[in-house]
Amino acid sequence: MEEQVAEQMVIRATPRQCLDVLIAFEEYPEWAADIKAVTVDGRDAEGRAERVTFRAAAFGRSTSYTLHYDYSEWPDVLSWVQTDGDLTKRLDGSYQLFSAGEDGTEIIYRLTVELKVPLPGFVKRRAEGRIMGTALRELKARVEEG
């Protein structure tokens, strides 16, 4: 069963500063605690990472998944769909960015998750909340530290 969840946060930085961190995929292991390794497998005509493979810690084990990034609504939205994964059937999402006053950005993070192995609903919701909350807190810390 798939489910979409969303969470938002305001970051004290410009949308461009947030986007610069979001698309520096190779740097994720430096600041995103659950991301262990990142490989950029393909780039678009503008040199932006388009196909990215991640190895992450999840559910007490290591997992790998590949995401295809879509820049068609850039710079307002960075979205992706999963093209391959060992634990997940679907891990699709987006970051939508809005200017929030002087040097502030509101980010809405949306994620649709479908696991290959069924989990009880409360366990899945707890995991999704942890993934999203952690991702936004770590993103905020990375962007605001400059």
mmCIF file of N, CA and C in Angstrom:
data_model
loop_
_atom_site.group_PDB
_atom_site.id
_atom_site.type_symbol
_atom_site.label_atom_id
_atom_site.label_comp_id
_atom_site.label_asym_id
_atom_site.label_seq_id
_atom_site.Cartn_x
_atom_site.Cartn_y
_atom_site.Cartn_z
ATOM 1 N N MET A 1 0.840 -1.179 0.000
ATOM 2 C CA MET A 1 0.000 0.000 0.000
ATOM 3 C C MET A 1 0.884 1.241 0.000
ATOM 4 N N GLU A 2 0.590 2.184 -0.873
ATOM 5 C CA GLU A 2 1.360 3.420 -0.936
ATOM 6 C C GLU A 2 0.623 4.519 -0.196
ATOM 7 N N GLU A 3 1.390 5.490 0.244
ATOM 8 C CA GLU A 3 0.831 6.582 1.013
ATOM 9 C C GLU A 3 1.698 7.806 0.800
ATOM 10 N N GLN A 4 1.059 8.963 0.588
ATOM 11 C CA GLN A 4 1.838 10.189 0.442
ATOM 12 C C GLN A 4 1.789 10.956 1.751
ATOM 13 N N VAL A 5 2.953 11.440 2.162
ATOM 14 C CA VAL A 5 3.057 12.254 3.359
ATOM 15 C C VAL A 5 3.756 13.551 2.973
ATOM 16 N N ALA A 6 3.526 14.592 3.761
ATOM 17 C CA ALA A 6 4.152 15.885 3.481
ATOM 18 C C ALA A 6 4.542 16.543 4.795
ATOM 19 N N GLU A 7 5.608 17.304 4.731
ATOM 20 C CA GLU A 7 6.071 18.067 5.878
ATOM 21 C C GLU A 7 6.694 19.351 5.353
ATOM 22 N N GLN A 8 6.641 20.405 6.141
ATOM 23 C CA GLN A 8 7.209 21.674 5.692
ATOM 24 C C GLN A 8 8.068 22.290 6.772
ATOM 25 N N MET A 9 8.941 23.187 6.308
ATOM 26 C CA MET A 9 9.868 23.859 7.222
ATOM 27 C C MET A 9 10.321 25.157 6.564
ATOM 28 N N VAL A 10 10.631 26.141 7.396
ATOM 29 C CA VAL A 10 11.214 27.388 6.901
ATOM 30 C C VAL A 10 12.708 27.359 7.227
ATOM 31 N N ILE A 11 13.510 27.673 6.211
ATOM 32 C CA ILE A 11 14.959 27.690 6.343
ATOM 33 C C ILE A 11 15.436 29.121 6.137
ATOM 34 N N ARG A 12 16.361 29.567 6.983
ATOM 35 C CA ARG A 12 16.902 30.923 6.878
ATOM 36 C C ARG A 12 17.976 30.954 5.791
ATOM 37 N N ALA A 13 17.526 30.969 4.556
ATOM 38 C CA ALA A 13 18.416 31.024 3.391
ATOM 39 C C ALA A 13 17.543 31.295 2.172
ATOM 40 N N THR A 14 18.169 31.671 1.086
ATOM 41 C CA THR A 14 17.412 31.914 -0.147
ATOM 42 C C THR A 14 17.050 30.574 -0.793
ATOM 43 N N PRO A 15 16.029 30.572 -1.655
ATOM 44 C CA PRO A 15 15.713 29.342 -2.386
ATOM 45 C C PRO A 15 16.925 28.802 -3.146
ATOM 46 N N ARG A 16 17.719 29.684 -3.737
ATOM 47 C CA ARG A 16 18.894 29.235 -4.489
ATOM 48 C C ARG A 16 19.906 28.514 -3.593
ATOM 49 N N GLN A 17 20.117 29.042 -2.385
ATOM 50 C CA GLN A 17 21.037 28.384 -1.451
ATOM 51 C C GLN A 17 20.522 26.991 -1.075
ATOM 52 N N CYS A 18 19.211 26.874 -0.889
ATOM 53 C CA CYS A 18 18.614 25.569 -0.574
ATOM 54 C C CYS A 18 18.776 24.605 -1.744
ATOM 55 N N LEU A 19 18.503 25.081 -2.945
ATOM 56 C CA LEU A 19 18.624 24.230 -4.133
ATOM 57 C C LEU A 19 20.055 23.778 -4.358
ATOM 58 N N ASP A 20 21.012 24.666 -4.111
ATOM 59 C CA ASP A 20 22.418 24.295 -4.283
ATOM 60 C C ASP A 20 22.777 23.095 -3.407
ATOM 61 N N VAL A 21 22.264 23.072 -2.186
ATOM 62 C CA VAL A 21 22.533 21.940 -1.289
ATOM 63 C C VAL A 21 21.753 20.709 -1.755
ATOM 64 N N LEU A 22 20.502 20.901 -2.158
ATOM 65 C CA LEU A 22 19.671 19.766 -2.570
ATOM 66 C C LEU A 22 20.226 19.020 -3.777
ATOM 67 N N ILE A 23 20.862 19.728 -4.710
ATOM 68 C CA ILE A 23 21.346 19.045 -5.921
ATOM 69 C C ILE A 23 22.824 18.666 -5.844
ATOM 70 N N ALA A 24 23.462 18.920 -4.723
ATOM 71 C CA ALA A 24 24.855 18.481 -4.525
ATOM 72 C C ALA A 24 24.809 17.072 -3.927
ATOM 73 N N PHE A 25 24.291 16.132 -4.707
ATOM 74 C CA PHE A 25 24.006 14.785 -4.219
ATOM 75 C C PHE A 25 25.224 14.082 -3.645
ATOM 76 N N GLU A 26 26.380 14.258 -4.276
ATOM 77 C CA GLU A 26 27.588 13.579 -3.805
ATOM 78 C C GLU A 26 27.969 13.999 -2.383
ATOM 79 N N GLU A 27 27.481 15.153 -1.929
ATOM 80 C CA GLU A 27 27.797 15.646 -0.587
ATOM 81 C C GLU A 27 26.811 15.148 0.486
ATOM 82 N N TYR A 28 25.733 14.497 0.091
ATOM 83 C CA TYR A 28 24.742 14.035 1.071
ATOM 84 C C TYR A 28 25.347 13.224 2.220
ATOM 85 N N PRO A 29 26.276 12.285 1.958
ATOM 86 C CA PRO A 29 26.822 11.511 3.091
ATOM 87 C C PRO A 29 27.524 12.378 4.150
ATOM 88 N N GLU A 30 27.910 13.600 3.800
ATOM 89 C CA GLU A 30 28.564 14.503 4.753
ATOM 90 C C GLU A 30 27.581 15.061 5.775
ATOM 91 N N TRP A 31 26.301 15.166 5.403
ATOM 92 C CA TRP A 31 25.352 15.822 6.302
ATOM 93 C C TRP A 31 24.049 15.062 6.532
ATOM 94 N N ALA A 32 23.695 14.123 5.697
ATOM 95 C CA ALA A 32 22.469 13.340 5.873
ATOM 96 C C ALA A 32 22.854 12.017 6.536
ATOM 97 N N ALA A 33 22.535 11.879 7.806
ATOM 98 C CA ALA A 33 23.035 10.775 8.621
ATOM 99 C C ALA A 33 22.733 9.393 8.040
ATOM 100 N N ASP A 34 21.554 9.192 7.456
ATOM 101 C CA ASP A 34 21.175 7.867 6.962
ATOM 102 C C ASP A 34 21.739 7.549 5.583
ATOM 103 N N ILE A 35 22.264 8.543 4.880
ATOM 104 C CA ILE A 35 22.819 8.315 3.542
ATOM 105 C C ILE A 35 24.280 7.915 3.690
ATOM 106 N N LYS A 36 24.598 6.729 3.214
ATOM 107 C CA LYS A 36 25.953 6.192 3.371
ATOM 108 C C LYS A 36 26.809 6.388 2.126
ATOM 109 N N ALA A 37 26.200 6.361 0.938
ATOM 110 C CA ALA A 37 26.947 6.538 -0.313
ATOM 111 C C ALA A 37 25.998 7.022 -1.406
ATOM 112 N N VAL A 38 26.547 7.810 -2.332
ATOM 113 C CA VAL A 38 25.772 8.345 -3.456
ATOM 114 C C VAL A 38 26.612 8.217 -4.718
ATOM 115 N N THR A 39 25.963 7.760 -5.784
ATOM 116 C CA THR A 39 26.620 7.690 -7.087
ATOM 117 C C THR A 39 25.723 8.372 -8.112
ATOM 118 N N VAL A 40 26.276 9.343 -8.825
ATOM 119 C CA VAL A 40 25.533 9.978 -9.914
ATOM 120 C C VAL A 40 25.759 9.120 -11.159
ATOM 121 N N ASP A 41 24.675 8.536 -11.663
ATOM 122 C CA ASP A 41 24.744 7.603 -12.790
ATOM 123 C C ASP A 41 24.482 8.263 -14.137
ATOM 124 N N GLY A 42 23.923 9.471 -14.130
ATOM 125 C CA GLY A 42 23.636 10.158 -15.379
ATOM 126 C C GLY A 42 23.303 11.616 -15.132
ATOM 127 N N ARG A 43 23.568 12.443 -16.135
ATOM 128 C CA ARG A 43 23.316 13.885 -16.026
ATOM 129 C C ARG A 43 22.480 14.357 -17.205
ATOM 130 N N ASP A 44 21.753 15.463 -17.002
ATOM 131 C CA ASP A 44 20.964 16.033 -18.088
ATOM 132 C C ASP A 44 21.856 16.925 -18.955
ATOM 133 N N ALA A 45 21.262 17.542 -19.966
ATOM 134 C CA ALA A 45 22.028 18.368 -20.921
ATOM 135 C C ALA A 45 22.702 19.565 -20.238
ATOM 136 N N GLU A 46 22.166 19.986 -19.075
ATOM 137 C CA GLU A 46 22.748 21.119 -18.347
ATOM 138 C C GLU A 46 23.759 20.675 -17.289
ATOM 139 N N GLY A 47 24.050 19.381 -17.250
ATOM 140 C CA GLY A 47 25.038 18.865 -16.312
ATOM 141 C C GLY A 47 24.509 18.542 -14.925
ATOM 142 N N ARG A 48 23.199 18.670 -14.725
ATOM 143 C CA ARG A 48 22.612 18.365 -13.418
ATOM 144 C C ARG A 48 22.418 16.858 -13.279
ATOM 145 N N ALA A 49 22.608 16.354 -12.069
ATOM 146 C CA ALA A 49 22.416 14.925 -11.814
ATOM 147 C C ALA A 49 20.966 14.556 -12.109
ATOM 148 N N GLU A 50 20.791 13.559 -12.956
ATOM 149 C CA GLU A 50 19.443 13.153 -13.357
ATOM 150 C C GLU A 50 19.095 11.764 -12.821
ATOM 151 N N ARG A 51 20.084 10.888 -12.770
ATOM 152 C CA ARG A 51 19.894 9.521 -12.259
ATOM 153 C C ARG A 51 20.927 9.313 -11.151
ATOM 154 N N VAL A 52 20.414 9.058 -9.928
ATOM 155 C CA VAL A 52 21.285 9.003 -8.756
ATOM 156 C C VAL A 52 20.961 7.753 -7.941
ATOM 157 N N THR A 53 22.011 7.001 -7.585
ATOM 158 C CA THR A 53 21.841 5.813 -6.747
ATOM 159 C C THR A 53 22.328 6.119 -5.339
ATOM 160 N N PHE A 54 21.496 5.769 -4.365
ATOM 161 C CA PHE A 54 21.783 5.999 -2.955
ATOM 162 C C PHE A 54 21.918 4.665 -2.232
ATOM 163 N N ARG A 55 22.809 4.612 -1.262
ATOM 164 C CA ARG A 55 22.851 3.520 -0.293
ATOM 165 C C ARG A 55 22.587 4.177 1.045
ATOM 166 N N ALA A 56 21.588 3.655 1.750
ATOM 167 C CA ALA A 56 21.160 4.293 2.992
ATOM 168 C C ALA A 56 20.885 3.258 4.067
ATOM 169 N N ALA A 57 20.850 3.726 5.307
ATOM 170 C CA ALA A 57 20.434 2.894 6.430
ATOM 171 C C ALA A 57 18.926 3.053 6.569
ATOM 172 N N ALA A 58 18.225 1.921 6.621
ATOM 173 C CA ALA A 58 16.765 1.972 6.762
ATOM 174 C C ALA A 58 16.283 0.687 7.407
ATOM 175 N N PHE A 59 15.381 0.831 8.367
ATOM 176 C CA PHE A 59 14.770 -0.328 9.013
ATOM 177 C C PHE A 59 15.825 -1.297 9.553
ATOM 178 N N GLY A 60 16.915 -0.740 10.079
ATOM 179 C CA GLY A 60 17.944 -1.558 10.683
ATOM 180 C C GLY A 60 18.838 -2.299 9.713
ATOM 181 N N ARG A 61 18.789 -1.945 8.465
ATOM 182 C CA ARG A 61 19.666 -2.584 7.477
ATOM 183 C C ARG A 61 20.049 -1.581 6.404
ATOM 184 N N SER A 62 20.888 -2.014 5.489
ATOM 185 C CA SER A 62 21.303 -1.165 4.380
ATOM 186 C C SER A 62 20.350 -1.376 3.206
ATOM 187 N N THR A 63 20.031 -0.306 2.539
ATOM 188 C CA THR A 63 19.155 -0.385 1.371
ATOM 189 C C THR A 63 19.748 0.447 0.242
ATOM 190 N N SER A 64 19.424 0.064 -0.976
ATOM 191 C CA SER A 64 19.860 0.830 -2.148
ATOM 192 C C SER A 64 18.650 1.163 -3.001
ATOM 193 N N TYR A 65 18.678 2.352 -3.583
ATOM 194 C CA TYR A 65 17.603 2.763 -4.488
ATOM 195 C C TYR A 65 18.166 3.789 -5.463
ATOM 196 N N THR A 66 17.545 3.829 -6.635
ATOM 197 C CA THR A 66 17.948 4.772 -7.675
ATOM 198 C C THR A 66 16.774 5.689 -7.972
ATOM 199 N N LEU A 67 17.063 6.983 -8.014
ATOM 200 C CA LEU A 67 16.039 7.999 -8.278
ATOM 201 C C LEU A 67 16.349 8.715 -9.585
ATOM 202 N N HIS A 68 15.284 9.047 -10.308
ATOM 203 C CA HIS A 68 15.394 9.852 -11.528
ATOM 204 C C HIS A 68 14.822 11.228 -11.202
ATOM 205 N N TYR A 69 15.656 12.260 -11.313
ATOM 206 C CA TYR A 69 15.261 13.622 -10.957
ATOM 207 C C TYR A 69 14.688 14.354 -12.159
ATOM 208 N N ASP A 70 13.660 15.161 -11.884
ATOM 209 C CA ASP A 70 12.937 15.915 -12.907
ATOM 210 C C ASP A 70 13.102 17.408 -12.594
ATOM 211 N N TYR A 71 13.666 18.130 -13.540
ATOM 212 C CA TYR A 71 13.910 19.569 -13.363
ATOM 213 C C TYR A 71 12.918 20.412 -14.162
ATOM 214 N N SER A 72 11.811 19.839 -14.622
ATOM 215 C CA SER A 72 10.883 20.553 -15.496
ATOM 216 C C SER A 72 10.196 21.739 -14.803
ATOM 217 N N GLU A 73 10.104 21.728 -13.481
ATOM 218 C CA GLU A 73 9.498 22.856 -12.755
ATOM 219 C C GLU A 73 10.551 23.656 -11.986
ATOM 220 N N TRP A 74 11.806 23.452 -12.341
ATOM 221 C CA TRP A 74 12.937 24.140 -11.732
ATOM 222 C C TRP A 74 12.814 25.633 -11.932
ATOM 223 N N PRO A 75 13.085 26.490 -11.016
ATOM 224 C CA PRO A 75 13.662 26.264 -9.699
ATOM 225 C C PRO A 75 12.626 26.198 -8.571
ATOM 226 N N ASP A 76 11.347 26.086 -8.906
ATOM 227 C CA ASP A 76 10.324 26.052 -7.862
ATOM 228 C C ASP A 76 10.146 24.675 -7.242
ATOM 229 N N VAL A 77 10.400 23.640 -8.043
ATOM 230 C CA VAL A 77 10.180 22.259 -7.587
ATOM 231 C C VAL A 77 11.328 21.383 -8.073
ATOM 232 N N LEU A 78 11.821 20.539 -7.185
ATOM 233 C CA LEU A 78 12.748 19.466 -7.541
ATOM 234 C C LEU A 78 12.013 18.178 -7.212
ATOM 235 N N SER A 79 11.726 17.375 -8.234
ATOM 236 C CA SER A 79 10.971 16.148 -7.991
ATOM 237 C C SER A 79 11.733 14.933 -8.497
ATOM 238 N N TRP A 80 11.308 13.757 -8.060
ATOM 239 C CA TRP A 80 11.975 12.516 -8.440
ATOM 240 C C TRP A 80 11.010 11.347 -8.384
ATOM 241 N N VAL A 81 11.372 10.296 -9.119
ATOM 242 C CA VAL A 81 10.679 9.015 -9.056
ATOM 243 C C VAL A 81 11.742 7.935 -8.894
ATOM 244 N N GLN A 82 11.384 6.907 -8.165
ATOM 245 C CA GLN A 82 12.298 5.782 -8.000
ATOM 246 C C GLN A 82 12.261 4.917 -9.256
ATOM 247 N N THR A 83 13.424 4.523 -9.735
ATOM 248 C CA THR A 83 13.500 3.623 -10.887
ATOM 249 C C THR A 83 13.988 2.238 -10.488
ATOM 250 N N ASP A 84 14.582 2.111 -9.293
ATOM 251 C CA ASP A 84 15.061 0.817 -8.821
ATOM 252 C C ASP A 84 15.207 0.888 -7.308
ATOM 253 N N GLY A 85 14.923 -0.229 -6.637
ATOM 254 C CA GLY A 85 15.088 -0.260 -5.188
ATOM 255 C C GLY A 85 14.997 -1.672 -4.662
ATOM 256 N N ASP A 86 15.726 -1.957 -3.587
ATOM 257 C CA ASP A 86 15.684 -3.306 -3.037
ATOM 258 C C ASP A 86 14.621 -3.476 -1.949
ATOM 259 N N LEU A 87 14.318 -2.432 -1.165
ATOM 260 C CA LEU A 87 13.280 -2.506 -0.142
ATOM 261 C C LEU A 87 11.989 -1.806 -0.546
ATOM 262 N N THR A 88 12.103 -0.847 -1.458
ATOM 263 C CA THR A 88 10.957 -0.033 -1.838
ATOM 264 C C THR A 88 10.538 -0.287 -3.280
ATOM 265 N N LYS A 89 9.218 -0.326 -3.472
ATOM 266 C CA LYS A 89 8.667 -0.372 -4.831
ATOM 267 C C LYS A 89 8.567 1.043 -5.381
ATOM 268 N N ARG A 90 8.291 1.961 -4.464
ATOM 269 C CA ARG A 90 8.096 3.353 -4.870
ATOM 270 C C ARG A 90 8.642 4.263 -3.781
ATOM 271 N N LEU A 91 9.405 5.257 -4.202
ATOM 272 C CA LEU A 91 9.965 6.262 -3.301
ATOM 273 C C LEU A 91 10.021 7.563 -4.104
ATOM 274 N N ASP A 92 8.843 8.089 -4.404
ATOM 275 C CA ASP A 92 8.704 9.261 -5.262
ATOM 276 C C ASP A 92 8.450 10.484 -4.397
ATOM 277 N N GLY A 93 8.980 11.613 -4.805
ATOM 278 C CA GLY A 93 8.773 12.790 -3.981
ATOM 279 C C GLY A 93 9.160 14.078 -4.645
ATOM 280 N N SER A 94 9.090 15.142 -3.846
ATOM 281 C CA SER A 94 9.461 16.462 -4.348
ATOM 282 C C SER A 94 9.759 17.397 -3.192
ATOM 283 N N TYR A 95 10.551 18.397 -3.522
ATOM 284 C CA TYR A 95 10.750 19.563 -2.667
ATOM 285 C C TYR A 95 10.166 20.734 -3.433
ATOM 286 N N GLN A 96 9.215 21.431 -2.823
ATOM 287 C CA GLN A 96 8.653 22.632 -3.425
ATOM 288 C C GLN A 96 9.130 23.804 -2.575
ATOM 289 N N LEU A 97 9.671 24.830 -3.235
ATOM 290 C CA LEU A 97 10.278 25.950 -2.526
ATOM 291 C C LEU A 97 9.515 27.242 -2.788
ATOM 292 N N PHE A 98 9.311 28.001 -1.706
ATOM 293 C CA PHE A 98 8.644 29.296 -1.774
ATOM 294 C C PHE A 98 9.493 30.314 -1.018
ATOM 295 N N SER A 99 9.594 31.503 -1.562
ATOM 296 C CA SER A 99 10.271 32.565 -0.838
ATOM 297 C C SER A 99 9.448 32.887 0.404
ATOM 298 N N ALA A 100 10.111 33.034 1.543
ATOM 299 C CA ALA A 100 9.431 33.306 2.813
ATOM 300 C C ALA A 100 10.095 34.505 3.470
ATOM 301 N N GLY A 101 9.826 35.666 2.923
ATOM 302 C CA GLY A 101 10.412 36.875 3.477
ATOM 303 C C GLY A 101 11.842 37.043 3.039
ATOM 304 N N GLU A 102 12.507 37.999 3.657
ATOM 305 C CA GLU A 102 13.885 38.305 3.284
ATOM 306 C C GLU A 102 14.818 37.167 3.686
ATOM 307 N N ASP A 103 15.468 36.579 2.714
ATOM 308 C CA ASP A 103 16.417 35.485 2.920
ATOM 309 C C ASP A 103 15.827 34.289 3.675
ATOM 310 N N GLY A 104 14.570 33.979 3.398
ATOM 311 C CA GLY A 104 13.940 32.802 3.986
ATOM 312 C C GLY A 104 13.265 31.978 2.898
ATOM 313 N N THR A 105 13.206 30.680 3.098
ATOM 314 C CA THR A 105 12.587 29.775 2.137
ATOM 315 C C THR A 105 11.712 28.782 2.879
ATOM 316 N N GLU A 106 10.474 28.659 2.440
ATOM 317 C CA GLU A 106 9.605 27.604 2.949
ATOM 318 C C GLU A 106 9.742 26.422 1.995
ATOM 319 N N ILE A 107 10.028 25.259 2.546
ATOM 320 C CA ILE A 107 10.157 24.046 1.742
ATOM 321 C C ILE A 107 9.064 23.078 2.160
ATOM 322 N N ILE A 108 8.349 22.567 1.169
ATOM 323 C CA ILE A 108 7.386 21.502 1.406
ATOM 324 C C ILE A 108 7.970 20.235 0.789
ATOM 325 N N TYR A 109 8.147 19.237 1.615
ATOM 326 C CA TYR A 109 8.716 17.945 1.206
ATOM 327 C C TYR A 109 7.569 16.951 1.133
ATOM 328 N N ARG A 110 7.346 16.389 -0.046
ATOM 329 C CA ARG A 110 6.305 15.384 -0.244
ATOM 330 C C ARG A 110 6.985 14.069 -0.608
ATOM 331 N N LEU A 111 6.461 12.978 -0.071
ATOM 332 C CA LEU A 111 7.053 11.676 -0.319
ATOM 333 C C LEU A 111 5.957 10.628 -0.418
ATOM 334 N N THR A 112 6.037 9.798 -1.438
ATOM 335 C CA THR A 112 5.141 8.661 -1.595
ATOM 336 C C THR A 112 5.989 7.409 -1.480
ATOM 337 N N VAL A 113 5.638 6.566 -0.526
ATOM 338 C CA VAL A 113 6.431 5.376 -0.236
ATOM 339 C C VAL A 113 5.561 4.135 -0.390
ATOM 340 N N GLU A 114 6.113 3.150 -1.076
ATOM 341 C CA GLU A 114 5.488 1.832 -1.148
ATOM 342 C C GLU A 114 6.605 0.812 -0.954
ATOM 343 N N LEU A 115 6.482 0.029 0.107
ATOM 344 C CA LEU A 115 7.498 -0.960 0.435
ATOM 345 C C LEU A 115 7.219 -2.285 -0.270
ATOM 346 N N LYS A 116 8.278 -3.043 -0.514
ATOM 347 C CA LYS A 116 8.118 -4.379 -1.104
ATOM 348 C C LYS A 116 7.606 -5.380 -0.077
ATOM 349 N N VAL A 117 7.966 -5.157 1.183
ATOM 350 C CA VAL A 117 7.514 -6.021 2.266
ATOM 351 C C VAL A 117 6.516 -5.226 3.106
ATOM 352 N N PRO A 118 5.319 -5.750 3.308
ATOM 353 C CA PRO A 118 4.327 -4.997 4.078
ATOM 354 C C PRO A 118 4.740 -4.823 5.542
ATOM 355 N N LEU A 119 4.460 -3.650 6.068
ATOM 356 C CA LEU A 119 4.690 -3.337 7.471
ATOM 357 C C LEU A 119 3.376 -2.866 8.076
ATOM 358 N N PRO A 120 3.191 -3.053 9.373
ATOM 359 C CA PRO A 120 2.000 -2.482 10.005
ATOM 360 C C PRO A 120 1.962 -0.970 9.783
ATOM 361 N N GLY A 121 0.773 -0.434 9.625
ATOM 362 C CA GLY A 121 0.604 0.986 9.326
ATOM 363 C C GLY A 121 1.307 1.919 10.285
ATOM 364 N N PHE A 122 1.220 1.631 11.594
ATOM 365 C CA PHE A 122 1.837 2.536 12.566
ATOM 366 C C PHE A 122 3.357 2.532 12.454
ATOM 367 N N VAL A 123 3.953 1.379 12.114
ATOM 368 C CA VAL A 123 5.404 1.300 11.949
ATOM 369 C C VAL A 123 5.824 2.096 10.722
ATOM 370 N N LYS A 124 5.076 1.934 9.636
ATOM 371 C CA LYS A 124 5.390 2.652 8.403
ATOM 372 C C LYS A 124 5.250 4.165 8.604
ATOM 373 N N ARG A 125 4.172 4.600 9.258
ATOM 374 C CA ARG A 125 3.971 6.033 9.489
ATOM 375 C C ARG A 125 5.073 6.618 10.372
ATOM 376 N N ARG A 126 5.497 5.864 11.370
ATOM 377 C CA ARG A 126 6.583 6.323 12.240
ATOM 378 C C ARG A 126 7.874 6.464 11.431
ATOM 379 N N ALA A 127 8.141 5.486 10.579
ATOM 380 C CA ALA A 127 9.353 5.533 9.745
ATOM 381 C C ALA A 127 9.298 6.707 8.772
ATOM 382 N N GLU A 128 8.139 6.914 8.134
ATOM 383 C CA GLU A 128 8.003 8.037 7.196
ATOM 384 C C GLU A 128 8.214 9.367 7.918
ATOM 385 N N GLY A 129 7.619 9.506 9.095
ATOM 386 C CA GLY A 129 7.786 10.737 9.865
ATOM 387 C C GLY A 129 9.236 10.977 10.235
ATOM 388 N N ARG A 130 9.933 9.900 10.606
ATOM 389 C CA ARG A 130 11.348 10.021 10.946
ATOM 390 C C ARG A 130 12.159 10.419 9.720
ATOM 391 N N ILE A 131 11.912 9.769 8.584
ATOM 392 C CA ILE A 131 12.642 10.071 7.349
ATOM 393 C C ILE A 131 12.471 11.545 6.984
ATOM 394 N N MET A 132 11.211 11.997 6.958
ATOM 395 C CA MET A 132 10.939 13.372 6.530
ATOM 396 C C MET A 132 11.460 14.394 7.526
ATOM 397 N N GLY A 133 11.180 14.185 8.807
ATOM 398 C CA GLY A 133 11.629 15.133 9.819
ATOM 399 C C GLY A 133 13.141 15.244 9.864
ATOM 400 N N THR A 134 13.801 14.097 9.816
ATOM 401 C CA THR A 134 15.265 14.083 9.834
ATOM 402 C C THR A 134 15.820 14.764 8.593
ATOM 403 N N ALA A 135 15.258 14.439 7.436
ATOM 404 C CA ALA A 135 15.750 15.033 6.185
ATOM 405 C C ALA A 135 15.648 16.550 6.225
ATOM 406 N N LEU A 136 14.519 17.076 6.665
ATOM 407 C CA LEU A 136 14.361 18.532 6.700
ATOM 408 C C LEU A 136 15.263 19.180 7.756
ATOM 409 N N ARG A 137 15.371 18.572 8.930
ATOM 410 C CA ARG A 137 16.245 19.146 9.973
ATOM 411 C C ARG A 137 17.700 19.152 9.512
ATOM 412 N N GLU A 138 18.132 18.056 8.892
ATOM 413 C CA GLU A 138 19.526 17.998 8.422
ATOM 414 C C GLU A 138 19.762 18.957 7.264
ATOM 415 N N LEU A 139 18.777 19.085 6.376
ATOM 416 C CA LEU A 139 18.887 20.054 5.275
ATOM 417 C C LEU A 139 18.993 21.466 5.844
ATOM 418 N N LYS A 140 18.130 21.794 6.782
ATOM 419 C CA LYS A 140 18.142 23.133 7.396
ATOM 420 C C LYS A 140 19.508 23.411 8.023
ATOM 421 N N ALA A 141 20.032 22.455 8.781
ATOM 422 C CA ALA A 141 21.335 22.645 9.431
ATOM 423 C C ALA A 141 22.423 22.863 8.378
ATOM 424 N N ARG A 142 22.423 22.068 7.315
ATOM 425 C CA ARG A 142 23.451 22.180 6.287
ATOM 426 C C ARG A 142 23.377 23.530 5.564
ATOM 427 N N VAL A 143 22.175 23.942 5.193
ATOM 428 C CA VAL A 143 22.011 25.196 4.450
ATOM 429 C C VAL A 143 22.355 26.394 5.338
ATOM 430 N N GLU A 144 21.862 26.378 6.565
ATOM 431 C CA GLU A 144 22.069 27.544 7.435
ATOM 432 C C GLU A 144 23.498 27.662 7.944
ATOM 433 N N GLU A 145 24.247 26.565 7.958
ATOM 434 C CA GLU A 145 25.649 26.666 8.370
ATOM 435 C C GLU A 145 26.509 27.244 7.267
ATOM 436 N N GLY A 146 25.957 27.300 6.040
ATOM 437 C CA GLY A 146 26.650 27.922 4.923
ATOM 438 C C GLY A 146 27.640 26.987 4.332
#
